[in-house]
Coordinates of C-alpha atoms in Angstrom, one line a residue:
M1 CA -26.3 15.8 -0.4
W2 CA -24.0 17.0 -2.9
T3 CA -23.7 20.6 -4.2
D4 CA -21.9 22.8 -6.8
K5 CA -22.0 25.8 -5.0
Q6 CA -18.3 25.5 -3.5
R7 CA -15.3 23.8 -4.5
G8 CA -15.4 20.0 -4.5
I9 CA -18.4 17.6 -3.9
R10 CA -19.9 18.7 -0.5
V11 CA -20.9 16.4 2.6
S12 CA -20.6 17.9 5.6
Q13 CA -19.9 16.2 8.7
Q14 CA -23.0 15.7 10.3
E15 CA -24.1 13.6 7.0
L16 CA -21.6 11.3 7.6
L17 CA -22.5 10.6 11.2
C18 CA -25.4 8.1 12.2
K19 CA -28.5 9.3 11.5
N20 CA -29.5 7.9 15.0
A21 CA -27.3 10.5 16.5
C22 CA -25.0 8.2 18.3
G23 CA -21.8 9.9 17.2
Y24 CA -20.7 6.8 15.3
Y25 CA -20.3 7.0 11.1
G26 CA -23.1 6.1 9.1
N27 CA -23.0 4.5 6.1
P28 CA -25.3 4.3 3.0
A29 CA -25.3 0.6 3.0
W30 CA -26.9 0.9 6.2
Q31 CA -29.3 3.4 5.1
G32 CA -27.1 6.4 7.2
F33 CA -27.1 4.6 10.3
C34 CA -24.0 3.0 11.9
S35 CA -23.3 -0.9 12.1
K36 CA -24.6 -1.1 16.2
C37 CA -27.9 0.8 15.0
W38 CA -28.3 -1.2 11.9
R39 CA -28.4 -4.0 13.5
E40 CA -30.6 -3.4 16.2
R41 CA -33.0 -1.9 13.7
A42 CA -32.4 -5.0 11.4
R43 CA -33.0 -8.0 13.9
P44 CA -36.3 -6.7 15.1
A45 CA -37.3 -6.2 11.7
A46 CA -36.7 -9.7 10.7
A47 CA -37.9 -11.2 13.8
Q48 CA -41.2 -9.1 13.0
R49 CA -41.3 -10.7 9.8
Q50 CA -40.8 -14.0 11.0
D51 CA -43.1 -13.9 13.6
T52 CA -46.4 -12.5 11.6
R53 CA -47.6 -15.9 11.6
P54 CA -50.4 -17.1 13.8
T55 CA -49.6 -18.9 16.7
N56 CA -50.8 -22.6 17.8
D57 CA -54.0 -21.6 19.1
G58 CA -55.0 -19.4 15.7
T59 CA -54.3 -15.7 17.3
P60 CA -51.9 -13.5 16.4
L61 CA -49.3 -12.3 18.3
T62 CA -49.8 -9.1 20.3
F63 CA -47.0 -6.5 20.9
S64 CA -46.0 -8.0 24.2
K65 CA -45.9 -11.3 23.3
F66 CA -43.7 -9.8 20.3
E67 CA -41.3 -8.3 22.4
E68 CA -41.3 -11.4 24.7
K69 CA -40.6 -13.5 21.8
K70 CA -37.6 -11.0 20.3
N71 CA -36.0 -10.8 23.7
T72 CA -36.2 -15.1 24.1
E73 CA -35.3 -15.4 20.5
K74 CA -32.1 -12.8 21.3
G75 CA -31.0 -14.5 24.9
R76 CA -31.6 -17.6 23.2
R77 CA -29.5 -16.9 20.5
I78 CA -26.4 -15.4 22.6
N79 CA -26.4 -18.4 24.7
T80 CA -26.1 -20.6 21.8
M81 CA -22.9 -18.6 20.6
R82 CA -21.8 -18.7 24.2
K83 CA -22.0 -22.4 24.4
L84 CA -20.6 -22.8 21.3
F85 CA -17.4 -20.7 22.2
W86 CA -17.0 -21.7 26.4
G87 CA -19.0 -25.2 26.3
S88 CA -21.7 -23.3 28.5
P89 CA -24.3 -20.6 28.0
S90 CA -22.3 -18.1 30.3
P91 CA -18.2 -17.6 30.3
P92 CA -16.0 -19.5 32.2
K93 CA -15.6 -18.7 35.7
R94 CA -11.9 -17.6 36.0
Q95 CA -11.5 -18.8 39.5
E96 CA -11.3 -22.3 38.4
S97 CA -8.2 -22.0 36.7
S98 CA -6.6 -18.2 37.9
G99 CA -2.7 -19.9 37.5
S100 CA -3.3 -20.7 33.5
Y101 CA -5.8 -17.5 33.3
G102 CA -3.1 -15.3 35.0
N103 CA -0.4 -16.8 32.7
M104 CA -2.5 -16.0 29.8
L105 CA -3.3 -12.6 30.5
K106 CA -0.1 -11.5 31.0
A107 CA 0.7 -12.9 27.7
F108 CA -1.7 -11.4 25.9
Q109 CA -0.9 -7.8 28.0
S110 CA 2.7 -8.7 26.8
L111 CA 1.5 -8.6 22.9
E112 CA 3.0 -5.8 20.7
P113 CA 0.6 -4.1 18.8
G114 CA 0.0 -5.8 15.0
D115 CA 2.2 -8.8 15.8
F116 CA -0.2 -11.2 14.3
T117 CA 2.5 -14.0 14.9
G118 CA 2.8 -13.4 18.3
F119 CA -0.9 -13.7 18.8
L120 CA -1.0 -17.1 17.2
K121 CA 2.1 -18.5 19.5
I122 CA 0.1 -17.4 22.6
L123 CA -3.1 -18.9 21.3
R124 CA -1.3 -22.3 20.6
S125 CA 0.2 -22.1 23.8
P126 CA -1.3 -24.8 26.8
S127 CA -2.7 -21.3 28.5
S128 CA -4.8 -20.3 25.6
Q129 CA -5.9 -24.3 24.9
R130 CA -9.5 -23.4 25.8
L131 CA -9.6 -20.6 23.3
Q132 CA -8.1 -22.0 20.8
S133 CA -10.4 -25.3 20.5
R134 CA -13.0 -22.8 20.6
C135 CA -11.8 -20.9 17.7
T136 CA -11.3 -23.9 15.8
A137 CA -14.8 -25.3 16.9
F138 CA -16.3 -22.1 15.7
L139 CA -14.3 -22.5 12.4
N140 CA -15.6 -26.1 11.8
T141 CA -19.2 -25.3 12.5
M142 CA -18.9 -22.0 10.2
E143 CA -17.6 -24.2 7.6
A144 CA -19.9 -27.1 7.7
Y145 CA -23.0 -24.5 7.7
H146 CA -21.9 -22.5 4.9
H147 CA -24.8 -22.6 3.2
L148 CA -26.8 -20.4 5.5
P149 CA -27.8 -16.9 4.3
V150 CA -24.8 -14.9 4.2
Q151 CA -26.4 -12.3 6.6
K152 CA -27.1 -15.3 9.4
Q153 CA -23.5 -15.8 8.9
S154 CA -22.7 -12.3 9.4
D155 CA -24.7 -12.6 12.8
L156 CA -23.2 -15.7 13.9
V157 CA -19.8 -14.1 13.2
Q158 CA -20.2 -10.7 15.1
D159 CA -21.8 -12.8 18.1
F160 CA -18.6 -14.6 18.2
Y161 CA -16.7 -11.0 18.4
Q162 CA -18.7 -10.3 21.2
S163 CA -18.4 -13.3 23.4
F164 CA -14.5 -13.7 22.8
A165 CA -14.3 -10.2 23.5
E166 CA -16.2 -10.7 26.8
F167 CA -13.2 -13.2 27.8
F168 CA -11.1 -9.8 28.0
S169 CA -13.3 -7.7 30.0
T170 CA -10.7 -6.6 32.3
F171 CA -8.6 -4.9 29.7
P172 CA -8.4 -1.6 28.6
E173 CA -10.1 -1.0 25.7
A174 CA -7.2 -0.1 23.2
Q175 CA -5.9 -3.9 24.5
V176 CA -9.4 -5.5 23.4
T177 CA -9.1 -3.7 20.1
Q178 CA -6.0 -5.0 19.2
I179 CA -6.3 -8.7 20.3
M180 CA -9.8 -8.8 18.3
E181 CA -8.2 -7.6 15.3
H182 CA -5.9 -10.5 15.3
V183 CA -9.2 -12.7 16.2
E184 CA -11.2 -11.2 13.1
K185 CA -7.8 -11.8 10.9
L186 CA -7.6 -15.8 12.3
I187 CA -11.4 -16.1 11.9
M188 CA -11.8 -14.0 8.4
T189 CA -9.0 -15.7 6.5
R190 CA -10.1 -18.7 7.1
L191 CA -13.8 -18.2 6.4
H192 CA -13.1 -15.9 3.4
K193 CA -13.7 -18.6 0.7
W194 CA -17.0 -19.5 2.2
V195 CA -18.4 -16.1 2.9
F196 CA -17.3 -13.7 0.3
C197 CA -19.7 -13.0 -2.5
H198 CA -22.2 -15.8 -1.1
D199 CA -24.4 -17.2 -3.2
S200 CA -27.3 -16.3 -1.0
C201 CA -26.9 -12.8 -1.9
D202 CA -26.7 -10.6 -5.6
D203 CA -22.9 -9.0 -5.0
E204 CA -21.9 -10.4 -7.8
Q205 CA -24.2 -9.1 -10.2
K206 CA -24.2 -5.7 -8.3
D207 CA -20.5 -6.1 -8.8
L208 CA -20.6 -6.3 -12.8
L209 CA -23.5 -3.1 -12.9
L210 CA -21.1 -1.3 -11.0
Q211 CA -18.2 -1.9 -12.8
R212 CA -20.0 -1.1 -16.0
R213 CA -21.3 2.0 -14.6
I214 CA -17.7 3.4 -13.7
R215 CA -16.8 2.2 -17.4
S216 CA -19.5 4.2 -18.5
L217 CA -18.3 7.2 -16.5
N218 CA -14.6 7.0 -18.0
W219 CA -15.1 10.3 -19.5
V220 CA -15.3 12.3 -16.4
T221 CA -12.5 14.7 -16.2
P222 CA -10.9 16.3 -13.1
Q223 CA -12.3 19.4 -13.7
M224 CA -15.7 18.2 -13.8
L225 CA -15.4 16.7 -10.2
S226 CA -13.6 19.9 -9.2
V227 CA -10.5 18.1 -8.5
P228 CA -7.6 20.5 -7.5
F229 CA -4.8 19.8 -9.6
P230 CA -3.7 20.9 -12.6
D231 CA -4.4 19.3 -16.1
K232 CA -1.0 19.7 -17.4
Q233 CA 0.9 18.4 -14.4
T234 CA -1.4 14.9 -15.1
S235 CA -0.1 14.7 -18.8
V236 CA 3.4 15.8 -18.4
T237 CA 4.8 14.1 -15.1
G238 CA 2.0 11.6 -14.3
D239 CA -0.9 11.5 -12.7
P240 CA -0.3 12.1 -9.0
F241 CA -3.1 10.1 -7.8
L242 CA -1.7 7.2 -9.3
P243 CA -0.5 5.3 -5.9
A244 CA -4.0 5.9 -4.4
I245 CA -5.2 3.9 -7.6
T246 CA -3.1 1.2 -6.7
A247 CA -3.7 1.0 -3.5
I248 CA -7.5 0.5 -4.0
I249 CA -7.3 -2.0 -6.6
E250 CA -4.9 -4.0 -3.7
M251 CA -7.7 -4.1 -2.0
D252 CA -9.3 -7.2 -3.4
A253 CA -6.4 -9.1 -3.4
K254 CA -6.6 -8.9 0.7
R255 CA -8.9 -11.7 2.4
A256 CA -8.9 -9.9 6.4
P257 CA -11.9 -7.2 6.7
Q258 CA -8.8 -5.2 8.4
D259 CA -6.7 -5.7 5.8
K260 CA -8.8 -4.3 3.3
L261 CA -9.5 -1.5 5.3
A262 CA -5.7 -0.6 5.5
C263 CA -6.1 -0.5 1.7
V264 CA -8.6 1.9 1.9
S265 CA -6.7 4.0 4.4
K266 CA -3.9 3.9 2.4
C267 CA -5.8 5.2 -0.5
S268 CA -7.0 7.6 1.1
Q269 CA -3.7 9.0 2.6
H270 CA -2.7 9.1 -1.2
V271 CA -5.6 11.1 -2.1
F272 CA -4.3 13.8 0.7
E273 CA -0.9 13.6 -0.3
A274 CA -1.7 13.9 -4.3
L275 CA -3.9 17.1 -3.1
S276 CA -1.5 18.9 -0.7
S277 CA 1.3 18.5 -3.5
S278 CA -0.9 19.3 -6.4
N279 CA -2.7 22.5 -4.6
S280 CA -1.2 25.8 -2.7
E281 CA -3.9 25.3 -0.2
P282 CA -4.6 22.7 2.2
A283 CA -6.7 19.6 1.3
N284 CA -10.4 19.5 2.9
A285 CA -12.8 17.2 2.9
D286 CA -14.7 18.3 -0.1
D287 CA -11.6 17.9 -1.9
F288 CA -10.8 14.6 -0.1
L289 CA -14.2 13.3 -1.7
S290 CA -14.1 14.7 -4.9
G291 CA -10.3 13.0 -5.0
L292 CA -11.5 9.8 -4.0
I293 CA -14.4 9.8 -6.4
Y294 CA -11.8 10.3 -9.2
V295 CA -9.8 7.5 -8.0
V296 CA -12.7 4.7 -7.7
L297 CA -13.3 6.2 -11.6
K298 CA -10.1 5.8 -12.7
A299 CA -9.4 2.5 -11.1
N300 CA -12.5 0.6 -11.4
P301 CA -11.9 -1.7 -8.7
P302 CA -12.2 -5.2 -9.2
R303 CA -15.2 -6.6 -6.8
L304 CA -15.7 -3.2 -5.5
H305 CA -19.1 -3.9 -4.1
S306 CA -18.5 -7.4 -2.8
N307 CA -15.5 -6.0 -0.9
M308 CA -17.0 -3.4 0.6
Q309 CA -20.2 -5.7 1.9
Y310 CA -17.5 -8.4 3.1
V311 CA -16.1 -5.5 5.4
I312 CA -19.6 -4.7 6.3
R313 CA -20.8 -7.9 7.3
F314 CA -17.6 -9.5 8.7
G315 CA -15.5 -6.5 10.1
L316 CA -15.3 -5.6 14.0
P317 CA -17.9 -2.7 14.5
H318 CA -15.2 -0.3 16.0
S319 CA -13.3 -0.2 12.7
L320 CA -16.3 1.0 10.6
M321 CA -18.0 2.9 13.2
A322 CA -15.4 5.5 14.6
G323 CA -11.4 6.3 13.6
E324 CA -9.6 7.2 10.7
S325 CA -10.6 3.8 8.9
G326 CA -14.4 4.1 9.8
Y327 CA -14.1 8.2 8.0
Y328 CA -12.2 6.7 4.9
F329 CA -14.8 4.0 4.6
T330 CA -17.4 5.9 4.9
N331 CA -16.4 8.4 2.2
L332 CA -15.8 5.7 0.3
S333 CA -19.3 4.2 0.4
C334 CA -20.0 8.0 -0.4
A335 CA -18.1 7.9 -3.4
V336 CA -19.8 4.9 -4.8
A337 CA -23.1 6.3 -4.0
F338 CA -22.5 9.1 -5.6
I339 CA -21.1 7.3 -8.7
E340 CA -24.2 5.3 -9.0
K341 CA -26.5 8.4 -9.1
L342 CA -24.1 10.5 -10.9
D343 CA -26.0 13.0 -13.3
G344 CA -25.6 16.2 -15.5
P345 CA -26.0 18.5 -12.6
A346 CA -23.7 17.0 -10.2
L347 CA -21.3 17.5 -13.1
N348 CA -22.1 21.0 -13.8
L349 CA -23.7 19.3 -17.1
S350 CA -26.7 19.9 -18.6
P351 CA -28.9 16.6 -19.2
E352 CA -28.6 16.5 -22.9
E353 CA -25.0 17.2 -22.6
F354 CA -24.6 14.2 -20.2
D355 CA -26.8 12.2 -22.3
S356 CA -24.6 12.5 -25.3
Y357 CA -21.3 11.7 -23.3
M358 CA -22.8 8.8 -21.6
L359 CA -24.0 7.6 -25.8
R360 CA -20.3 8.2 -26.7
Q361 CA -21.6 10.8 -29.3
Q362 CA -19.3 13.4 -28.4
A363 CA -16.3 13.6 -25.8
P364 CA -15.7 16.2 -23.3
A365 CA -12.6 18.1 -24.8
A366 CA -11.3 15.3 -26.0
K367 CA -9.4 16.7 -29.2
S368 CA -8.1 19.8 -27.3
K369 CA -6.8 17.4 -24.6
R370 CA -5.3 15.0 -27.3
L371 CA -3.7 18.0 -29.0
Q372 CA -2.3 19.5 -25.7
V373 CA -0.9 16.1 -24.8
A374 CA 0.5 15.5 -28.2
G375 CA 2.3 19.5 -28.0
D376 CA 3.4 18.3 -24.7
T377 CA 4.6 15.2 -26.0
Q378 CA 6.3 16.8 -28.6
H379 CA 7.8 19.4 -26.2
L380 CA 8.8 16.9 -23.9
L381 CA 10.7 15.0 -27.0
E382 CA 12.5 18.1 -28.6
E383 CA 14.0 18.9 -25.1
L384 CA 15.2 15.3 -24.9
Q385 CA 16.5 15.9 -28.2
G386 CA 18.4 19.1 -27.0
R387 CA 19.7 17.6 -24.4
Q388 CA 20.8 14.5 -26.2
E389 CA 22.6 16.2 -28.9
K390 CA 24.2 18.5 -25.9
L391 CA 25.3 15.3 -24.4
D392 CA 26.9 13.8 -27.9
Q393 CA 28.5 17.3 -28.2
G394 CA 30.4 17.0 -25.1
M395 CA 31.1 13.3 -25.5
D396 CA 33.1 14.0 -28.9
A397 CA 34.5 17.2 -26.9
L398 CA 35.8 15.1 -24.2
N399 CA 36.9 12.6 -26.6
M400 CA 39.4 14.8 -28.8
Q401 CA 40.5 15.9 -25.0
L402 CA 41.3 12.7 -24.2
Q403 CA 43.2 12.2 -27.4
E404 CA 45.2 15.0 -27.3
W405 CA 46.3 14.3 -23.9
V406 CA 47.2 10.7 -25.0
Q407 CA 49.5 12.6 -28.0
A408 CA 51.0 14.9 -25.6
V409 CA 51.9 12.3 -23.3
N410 CA 53.4 9.8 -26.0
F411 CA 55.4 13.0 -27.2
Q412 CA 56.3 13.7 -23.9
L413 CA 57.7 9.9 -23.7
D414 CA 59.2 10.0 -26.8
E415 CA 61.4 13.4 -25.7
A416 CA 62.3 12.0 -22.5
T417 CA 63.4 8.9 -24.5
A418 CA 65.5 10.9 -26.6
Q419 CA 67.1 13.0 -23.6
F420 CA 67.8 9.8 -21.8
A421 CA 70.0 8.3 -24.9
V422 CA 71.8 11.5 -25.1
V423 CA 72.9 11.5 -22.0
Q424 CA 73.5 7.6 -21.8
K425 CA 75.6 8.3 -25.0
E426 CA 77.4 11.4 -22.8
I427 CA 78.0 9.0 -19.7
T428 CA 79.4 6.2 -22.4
A429 CA 81.7 8.7 -24.2
Q430 CA 83.0 10.1 -20.6
T431 CA 83.5 6.6 -19.3
E432 CA 85.6 5.3 -22.5
L433 CA 87.4 8.8 -22.3
S434 CA 88.4 8.0 -18.4
Q435 CA 89.6 4.4 -19.8
V436 CA 92.1 5.8 -22.7
S437 CA 93.6 8.7 -20.3
S438 CA 94.4 5.9 -18.0
S439 CA 95.5 3.3 -20.4
S440 CA 97.8 6.2 -21.8
N441 CA 99.3 7.2 -18.5
V442 CA 100.0 3.8 -17.3
S443 CA 101.9 3.2 -20.5
K444 CA 104.0 6.7 -20.3
Q445 CA 104.7 5.0 -16.7
E446 CA 105.7 2.3 -18.5
V447 CA 108.3 4.0 -21.3
K448 CA 109.5 6.2 -18.3
E449 CA 110.8 3.3 -16.4
E450 CA 112.2 1.2 -19.4
Q451 CA 114.0 4.1 -20.3
S452 CA 115.4 4.4 -16.9
V453 CA 116.2 0.4 -16.9
L454 CA 118.3 1.4 -20.2
V455 CA 120.4 4.3 -18.8
L456 CA 121.1 2.2 -15.9
T457 CA 122.3 -0.5 -18.0
D458 CA 124.4 1.9 -20.3
K459 CA 125.7 3.2 -17.3
H460 CA 127.3 0.0 -16.1
A461 CA 128.2 -1.0 -19.4
G462 CA 130.4 1.9 -19.8
P463 CA 133.6 1.4 -18.0
K464 CA 133.9 -2.5 -18.7
D465 CA 134.5 -1.7 -22.7
T466 CA 137.3 1.1 -21.7
D467 CA 139.1 -1.4 -19.6
C468 CA 139.4 -4.1 -22.6

């Protein structure tokens, strides 16, 4: 599947599709088949293993009897699920309650995409009471029989999805998909604690093995995987794949399969963004798979195997068989399969080099890489130190300019105050001088008046003396 003749890890589009040529995406967990083809193959095989016992009369089952028993078993299982869901072996007749049925259809048709709260409100409405009661009954039954094998529980959940979707058979496919995504989130959020990493399977042991495998491959460099982004950019400005690493780690915190798939899609989109920003050429499928493998190796996501198996067993089939989420999840499965089977030739290494790296006898260019990182860090520190010195010099110059400005302002203020005092003194002197001149004029006038009075007095007194 993978060759090193061209850039990146090669996986053709044909290899991602189902081996049964149905047109949907396959998965390594299903031996290259899609979920639909895998279930069609797995269920008859399980029934055949169960029916290898002889019949009551001691004769083994013939092929025709086996087919008849298989069809009977399949019909019985579907009727059981329908009876659990609808209360009868067939869906309810819509003519019996056409009014409430029409109101419910209108409510579901007006539901906005992604509005899970609105879906719950519609489901709790009186017109949808029967649907709600069947969902509650199914959840209670699944919790009561949580000890069943996880594959059996997976079959029951998938049959429940199918039975629920039959109620909206008149809806467009896009609306049915939207409603079923809400149903999946409602059901699996409740059942997560019972079916995730179930005791009947070895998911926990495989999680530990996968984590140890990824941890043992922490020496793998992007160059070995032909990830097209410069190493200098990684060491100086940070890993451009960090958002993708964060997104894939968040998958374990989600409970609904579609939310886990959303984390995978978000991670994959960040991988494409990192590849586009780090490379002048557009990112292709080979670059994407190489980048996704690098992200998985760096992130080492917790319980990765259990999360993937949880999505496979209890997710909606259409989410894994087609569309963007199906493509991304298929590539993630290929990445995990590549990591599990990783060897020297896949990394362009000799078996001796690969074994020495695995045994920690040597590291691939570890010293030179550390020196390069140290040199880049030293260069960055020197650059920051130069910028700090320039900033300090600028602050000192600004402080001096501020002090000079304050001194100039104080000098101008003192000069203005002195000039104001001089002007004020001049005004005061002029005022006093004017007052003095006015007072002297008044005194001269009084002297003149007194002299006039004396002259008049002398004139009157003169003749009297002569008469005497």
